[in-house]
Amino acid sequence: MSTVDRRILKSQQAIKKAFIELMSEKNFDQITIQDISDRANVGRRTIYHHYLDKFDLLDKLIEEHINELRKLCRSASEMDFIDANLIWFEYFERNFLFFSTMLKSKGASAFRSQFLEFVMEELSVDVNINEGGNQGLSKEVVLRFFGSAVVGVVESYFRKDIPDPPQVVAEQLGLLLDRNL
């Protein structure tokens, strides 16, 4: 496995951080590569060396976080929903600016739809429509219902509509999923 030069990693981290900060301050459409360059204290060429444009940067950021959540799901596959959700919310807290920006920003609808698809994909393993409370229902309807519920709770948490601490939200969301899936 090849190692990436620390200067390259440092530049990429600065670019990502600057971009997320800018998205928390203004609409995606208003952000320019020059804005990102100035905030990250790197040249425009450096940004273009790593990303095609701001859309590519956004796509790569979203992909990076979805992949991290996917890894967390794999590592928590034997856990109940409560413990697994606690791991998710710890990750959300460590990356608070990214998730709060993506879920609050009008310019980040791409994240919300990808996040919903990811949640549905992860829940699909646990949905049983052959027995129990979901017997006879459409798997797609069940997945959309619970996927939308999870994404809605996470959005509400980041918008501060839910005043509870992350552990409480994770536990309650986990209990609801354990009871219904």
PDB file of C-alpha atoms in Angstrom:
ATOM      1  CA  MET A   1       0.000   0.000   0.000  1.00  0.00           C
ATOM      2  CA  SER A   2       1.500   3.324  -1.014  1.00  0.00           C
ATOM      3  CA  THR A   3       1.697   6.174   1.443  1.00  0.00           C
ATOM      4  CA  VAL A   4       0.504   9.622   0.512  1.00  0.00           C
ATOM      5  CA  ASP A   5       2.831  12.538   1.105  1.00  0.00           C
ATOM      6  CA  ARG A   6       1.848  14.381   4.302  1.00  0.00           C
ATOM      7  CA  ARG A   7       1.864  17.700   2.445  1.00  0.00           C
ATOM      8  CA  ILE A   8      -0.745  16.366   0.033  1.00  0.00           C
ATOM      9  CA  LEU A   9      -2.910  15.111   2.908  1.00  0.00           C
ATOM     10  CA  LYS A  10      -2.524  18.424   4.700  1.00  0.00           C
ATOM     11  CA  SER A  11      -3.594  20.338   1.575  1.00  0.00           C
ATOM     12  CA  GLN A  12      -6.580  18.054   0.998  1.00  0.00           C
ATOM     13  CA  GLN A  13      -7.682  18.395   4.621  1.00  0.00           C
ATOM     14  CA  ALA A  14      -7.370  22.181   4.442  1.00  0.00           C
ATOM     15  CA  ILE A  15      -9.400  22.275   1.225  1.00  0.00           C
ATOM     16  CA  LYS A  16     -12.158  20.065   2.664  1.00  0.00           C
ATOM     17  CA  LYS A  17     -12.301  22.021   5.910  1.00  0.00           C
ATOM     18  CA  ALA A  18     -12.443  25.355   4.063  1.00  0.00           C
ATOM     19  CA  PHE A  19     -15.180  24.083   1.766  1.00  0.00           C
ATOM     20  CA  ILE A  20     -17.344  22.808   4.623  1.00  0.00           C
ATOM     21  CA  GLU A  21     -16.869  26.065   6.543  1.00  0.00           C
ATOM     22  CA  LEU A  22     -17.858  28.065   3.471  1.00  0.00           C
ATOM     23  CA  MET A  23     -20.936  25.883   2.931  1.00  0.00           C
ATOM     24  CA  SER A  24     -21.987  26.570   6.509  1.00  0.00           C
ATOM     25  CA  GLU A  25     -21.742  30.308   5.808  1.00  0.00           C
ATOM     26  CA  LYS A  26     -23.208  30.673   2.338  1.00  0.00           C
ATOM     27  CA  ASN A  27     -25.124  28.887  -0.368  1.00  0.00           C
ATOM     28  CA  PHE A  28     -23.241  26.301  -2.437  1.00  0.00           C
ATOM     29  CA  ASP A  29     -23.936  28.253  -5.652  1.00  0.00           C
ATOM     30  CA  GLN A  30     -22.183  31.324  -4.213  1.00  0.00           C
ATOM     31  CA  ILE A  31     -18.950  29.490  -3.334  1.00  0.00           C
ATOM     32  CA  THR A  32     -16.105  29.857  -5.809  1.00  0.00           C
ATOM     33  CA  ILE A  33     -12.853  27.964  -6.149  1.00  0.00           C
ATOM     34  CA  GLN A  34     -11.141  31.242  -5.249  1.00  0.00           C
ATOM     35  CA  ASP A  35     -13.125  31.358  -1.986  1.00  0.00           C
ATOM     36  CA  ILE A  36     -11.985  27.836  -1.164  1.00  0.00           C
ATOM     37  CA  SER A  37      -8.420  28.631  -2.166  1.00  0.00           C
ATOM     38  CA  ASP A  38      -8.310  31.745   0.012  1.00  0.00           C
ATOM     39  CA  ARG A  39      -9.853  30.015   3.040  1.00  0.00           C
ATOM     40  CA  ALA A  40      -7.622  26.925   2.735  1.00  0.00           C
ATOM     41  CA  ASN A  41      -4.527  29.032   2.091  1.00  0.00           C
ATOM     42  CA  VAL A  42      -3.627  27.011  -0.986  1.00  0.00           C
ATOM     43  CA  GLY A  43      -3.374  27.933  -4.632  1.00  0.00           C
ATOM     44  CA  ARG A  44      -6.234  27.379  -7.048  1.00  0.00           C
ATOM     45  CA  ARG A  45      -3.996  24.962  -8.947  1.00  0.00           C
ATOM     46  CA  THR A  46      -3.710  22.829  -5.818  1.00  0.00           C
ATOM     47  CA  ILE A  47      -7.472  22.514  -5.651  1.00  0.00           C
ATOM     48  CA  TYR A  48      -7.693  21.651  -9.342  1.00  0.00           C
ATOM     49  CA  HIS A  49      -4.904  19.109  -8.863  1.00  0.00           C
ATOM     50  CA  HIS A  50      -7.152  17.157  -6.466  1.00  0.00           C
ATOM     51  CA  TYR A  51     -10.671  18.008  -7.702  1.00  0.00           C
ATOM     52  CA  LEU A  52     -12.272  18.819 -11.050  1.00  0.00           C
ATOM     53  CA  ASP A  53     -14.450  21.560  -9.549  1.00  0.00           C
ATOM     54  CA  LYS A  54     -16.533  22.295  -6.459  1.00  0.00           C
ATOM     55  CA  PHE A  55     -19.117  19.699  -7.522  1.00  0.00           C
ATOM     56  CA  ASP A  56     -16.412  17.028  -7.600  1.00  0.00           C
ATOM     57  CA  LEU A  57     -15.171  18.206  -4.205  1.00  0.00           C
ATOM     58  CA  LEU A  58     -18.696  17.940  -2.782  1.00  0.00           C
ATOM     59  CA  ASP A  59     -19.194  14.486  -4.324  1.00  0.00           C
ATOM     60  CA  LYS A  60     -15.897  13.234  -2.916  1.00  0.00           C
ATOM     61  CA  LEU A  61     -16.673  14.601   0.555  1.00  0.00           C
ATOM     62  CA  ILE A  62     -20.073  12.924   0.566  1.00  0.00           C
ATOM     63  CA  GLU A  63     -18.591   9.673  -0.717  1.00  0.00           C
ATOM     64  CA  GLU A  64     -15.878   9.772   1.950  1.00  0.00           C
ATOM     65  CA  HIS A  65     -18.375  10.140   4.801  1.00  0.00           C
ATOM     66  CA  ILE A  66     -20.839   7.576   3.413  1.00  0.00           C
ATOM     67  CA  ASN A  67     -17.946   5.113   3.080  1.00  0.00           C
ATOM     68  CA  GLU A  68     -16.923   5.762   6.691  1.00  0.00           C
ATOM     69  CA  LEU A  69     -20.504   5.161   7.832  1.00  0.00           C
ATOM     70  CA  ARG A  70     -20.543   1.957   5.758  1.00  0.00           C
ATOM     71  CA  LYS A  71     -17.390   0.763   7.547  1.00  0.00           C
ATOM     72  CA  LEU A  72     -18.985   1.553  10.899  1.00  0.00           C
ATOM     73  CA  CYS A  73     -22.045  -0.473   9.894  1.00  0.00           C
ATOM     74  CA  ARG A  74     -19.873  -3.448   8.982  1.00  0.00           C
ATOM     75  CA  SER A  75     -18.054  -3.263  12.305  1.00  0.00           C
ATOM     76  CA  ALA A  76     -21.384  -2.996  14.160  1.00  0.00           C
ATOM     77  CA  SER A  77     -23.244  -5.656  12.160  1.00  0.00           C
ATOM     78  CA  GLU A  78     -23.600  -7.995  15.154  1.00  0.00           C
ATOM     79  CA  MET A  79     -24.814  -5.241  17.500  1.00  0.00           C
ATOM     80  CA  ASP A  80     -28.382  -4.238  18.230  1.00  0.00           C
ATOM     81  CA  PHE A  81     -29.649  -0.946  16.818  1.00  0.00           C
ATOM     82  CA  ILE A  82     -29.052   0.913  20.092  1.00  0.00           C
ATOM     83  CA  ASP A  83     -25.316   0.168  20.256  1.00  0.00           C
ATOM     84  CA  ALA A  84     -24.907   0.626  16.506  1.00  0.00           C
ATOM     85  CA  ASN A  85     -26.642   4.019  16.647  1.00  0.00           C
ATOM     86  CA  LEU A  86     -24.357   5.108  19.468  1.00  0.00           C
ATOM     87  CA  ILE A  87     -21.392   4.448  17.168  1.00  0.00           C
ATOM     88  CA  TRP A  88     -23.060   6.472  14.406  1.00  0.00           C
ATOM     89  CA  PHE A  89     -23.799   9.407  16.677  1.00  0.00           C
ATOM     90  CA  GLU A  90     -20.225   9.400  17.968  1.00  0.00           C
ATOM     91  CA  TYR A  91     -19.108   9.670  14.334  1.00  0.00           C
ATOM     92  CA  PHE A  92     -21.666  12.437  13.726  1.00  0.00           C
ATOM     93  CA  GLU A  93     -20.291  14.345  16.714  1.00  0.00           C
ATOM     94  CA  ARG A  94     -16.677  13.991  15.504  1.00  0.00           C
ATOM     95  CA  ASN A  95     -17.770  15.330  12.115  1.00  0.00           C
ATOM     96  CA  PHE A  96     -20.419  17.718  13.360  1.00  0.00           C
ATOM     97  CA  LEU A  97     -19.660  20.591  10.977  1.00  0.00           C
ATOM     98  CA  PHE A  98     -19.900  18.369   7.903  1.00  0.00           C
ATOM     99  CA  PHE A  99     -23.175  16.678   8.842  1.00  0.00           C
ATOM    100  CA  SER A 100     -24.853  19.776  10.227  1.00  0.00           C
ATOM    101  CA  THR A 101     -23.893  21.709   7.094  1.00  0.00           C
ATOM    102  CA  MET A 102     -24.998  18.961   4.739  1.00  0.00           C
ATOM    103  CA  LEU A 103     -28.328  18.446   6.465  1.00  0.00           C
ATOM    104  CA  LYS A 104     -29.119  22.136   6.922  1.00  0.00           C
ATOM    105  CA  SER A 105     -27.840  23.536   3.627  1.00  0.00           C
ATOM    106  CA  LYS A 106     -30.195  23.893   0.697  1.00  0.00           C
ATOM    107  CA  GLY A 107     -27.221  23.333  -1.598  1.00  0.00           C
ATOM    108  CA  ALA A 108     -26.562  19.877  -0.216  1.00  0.00           C
ATOM    109  CA  SER A 109     -29.689  18.018  -1.290  1.00  0.00           C
ATOM    110  CA  ALA A 110     -27.364  15.537  -2.989  1.00  0.00           C
ATOM    111  CA  PHE A 111     -26.116  14.505   0.426  1.00  0.00           C
ATOM    112  CA  ARG A 112     -29.589  13.983   1.852  1.00  0.00           C
ATOM    113  CA  SER A 113     -30.670  11.712  -0.998  1.00  0.00           C
ATOM    114  CA  GLN A 114     -27.421   9.714  -0.903  1.00  0.00           C
ATOM    115  CA  PHE A 115     -27.664   9.444   2.879  1.00  0.00           C
ATOM    116  CA  LEU A 116     -31.257   8.195   2.593  1.00  0.00           C
ATOM    117  CA  GLU A 117     -30.281   5.592  -0.019  1.00  0.00           C
ATOM    118  CA  PHE A 118     -27.395   4.472   2.190  1.00  0.00           C
ATOM    119  CA  VAL A 119     -29.631   4.151   5.289  1.00  0.00           C
ATOM    120  CA  MET A 120     -32.191   2.158   3.294  1.00  0.00           C
ATOM    121  CA  GLU A 121     -29.451  -0.102   1.958  1.00  0.00           C
ATOM    122  CA  GLU A 122     -28.181  -0.761   5.483  1.00  0.00           C
ATOM    123  CA  LEU A 123     -31.674  -1.377   6.874  1.00  0.00           C
ATOM    124  CA  SER A 124     -32.609  -3.747   4.037  1.00  0.00           C
ATOM    125  CA  VAL A 125     -30.720  -6.567   5.769  1.00  0.00           C
ATOM    126  CA  ASP A 126     -32.987  -6.246   8.819  1.00  0.00           C
ATOM    127  CA  VAL A 127     -36.359  -5.819   7.119  1.00  0.00           C
ATOM    128  CA  ASN A 128     -38.439  -8.980   7.221  1.00  0.00           C
ATOM    129  CA  ILE A 129     -41.758  -8.840   5.374  1.00  0.00           C
ATOM    130  CA  ASN A 130     -42.457 -12.570   5.746  1.00  0.00           C
ATOM    131  CA  GLU A 131     -43.295 -12.533   9.459  1.00  0.00           C
ATOM    132  CA  GLY A 132     -43.850 -10.191  12.383  1.00  0.00           C
ATOM    133  CA  GLY A 133     -45.305  -6.709  12.281  1.00  0.00           C
ATOM    134  CA  ASN A 134     -44.164  -6.045   8.701  1.00  0.00           C
ATOM    135  CA  GLN A 135     -45.586  -9.292   7.276  1.00  0.00           C
ATOM    136  CA  GLY A 136     -47.215  -8.778   3.897  1.00  0.00           C
ATOM    137  CA  LEU A 137     -45.987  -5.212   3.458  1.00  0.00           C
ATOM    138  CA  SER A 138     -43.911  -3.994   0.532  1.00  0.00           C
ATOM    139  CA  LYS A 139     -40.223  -4.107   1.403  1.00  0.00           C
ATOM    140  CA  GLU A 140     -39.688  -0.851  -0.505  1.00  0.00           C
ATOM    141  CA  VAL A 141     -42.396   0.925   1.521  1.00  0.00           C
ATOM    142  CA  VAL A 142     -40.975  -0.370   4.814  1.00  0.00           C
ATOM    143  CA  LEU A 143     -37.442   0.676   3.824  1.00  0.00           C
ATOM    144  CA  ARG A 144     -38.560   4.145   2.686  1.00  0.00           C
ATOM    145  CA  PHE A 145     -40.595   4.609   5.854  1.00  0.00           C
ATOM    146  CA  PHE A 146     -37.811   3.673   8.272  1.00  0.00           C
ATOM    147  CA  GLY A 147     -35.064   5.225   6.133  1.00  0.00           C
ATOM    148  CA  SER A 148     -36.943   8.525   6.015  1.00  0.00           C
ATOM    149  CA  ALA A 149     -37.563   8.301   9.752  1.00  0.00           C
ATOM    150  CA  VAL A 150     -33.871   7.784  10.527  1.00  0.00           C
ATOM    151  CA  VAL A 151     -32.764  10.592   8.206  1.00  0.00           C
ATOM    152  CA  GLY A 152     -35.484  12.857   9.626  1.00  0.00           C
ATOM    153  CA  VAL A 153     -34.361  12.233  13.214  1.00  0.00           C
ATOM    154  CA  VAL A 154     -30.723  12.853  12.288  1.00  0.00           C
ATOM    155  CA  GLU A 155     -31.693  16.077  10.475  1.00  0.00           C
ATOM    156  CA  SER A 156     -33.751  17.208  13.454  1.00  0.00           C
ATOM    157  CA  TYR A 157     -30.842  16.467  15.763  1.00  0.00           C
ATOM    158  CA  PHE A 158     -28.501  18.659  13.704  1.00  0.00           C
ATOM    159  CA  ARG A 159     -31.090  21.438  13.371  1.00  0.00           C
ATOM    160  CA  LYS A 160     -31.392  21.344  17.181  1.00  0.00           C
ATOM    161  CA  ASP A 161     -35.112  20.498  16.944  1.00  0.00           C
ATOM    162  CA  ILE A 162     -34.341  17.634  19.327  1.00  0.00           C
ATOM    163  CA  PRO A 163     -32.739  19.076  22.471  1.00  0.00           C
ATOM    164  CA  ASP A 164     -31.570  15.705  23.834  1.00  0.00           C
ATOM    165  CA  PRO A 165     -27.880  14.753  23.927  1.00  0.00           C
ATOM    166  CA  PRO A 166     -26.620  12.466  21.125  1.00  0.00           C
ATOM    167  CA  GLN A 167     -26.541   9.378  23.373  1.00  0.00           C
ATOM    168  CA  VAL A 168     -30.243   9.774  24.209  1.00  0.00           C
ATOM    169  CA  VAL A 169     -31.218  10.320  20.565  1.00  0.00           C
ATOM    170  CA  ALA A 170     -29.140   7.307  19.460  1.00  0.00           C
ATOM    171  CA  GLU A 171     -30.649   5.075  22.156  1.00  0.00           C
ATOM    172  CA  GLN A 172     -34.235   6.096  21.430  1.00  0.00           C
ATOM    173  CA  LEU A 173     -33.792   5.746  17.673  1.00  0.00           C
ATOM    174  CA  GLY A 174     -32.208   2.330  18.281  1.00  0.00           C
ATOM    175  CA  LEU A 175     -35.123   1.249  20.491  1.00  0.00           C
ATOM    176  CA  LEU A 176     -37.624   2.255  17.817  1.00  0.00           C
ATOM    177  CA  LEU A 177     -35.731   0.327  15.151  1.00  0.00           C
ATOM    178  CA  ASP A 178     -35.307  -2.730  17.397  1.00  0.00           C
ATOM    179  CA  ARG A 179     -39.065  -2.744  18.111  1.00  0.00           C
ATOM    180  CA  ASN A 180     -40.115  -2.406  14.500  1.00  0.00           C
ATOM    181  CA  LEU A 181     -37.622  -4.252  12.336  1.00  0.00           C
TER     182      LEU A 181
END
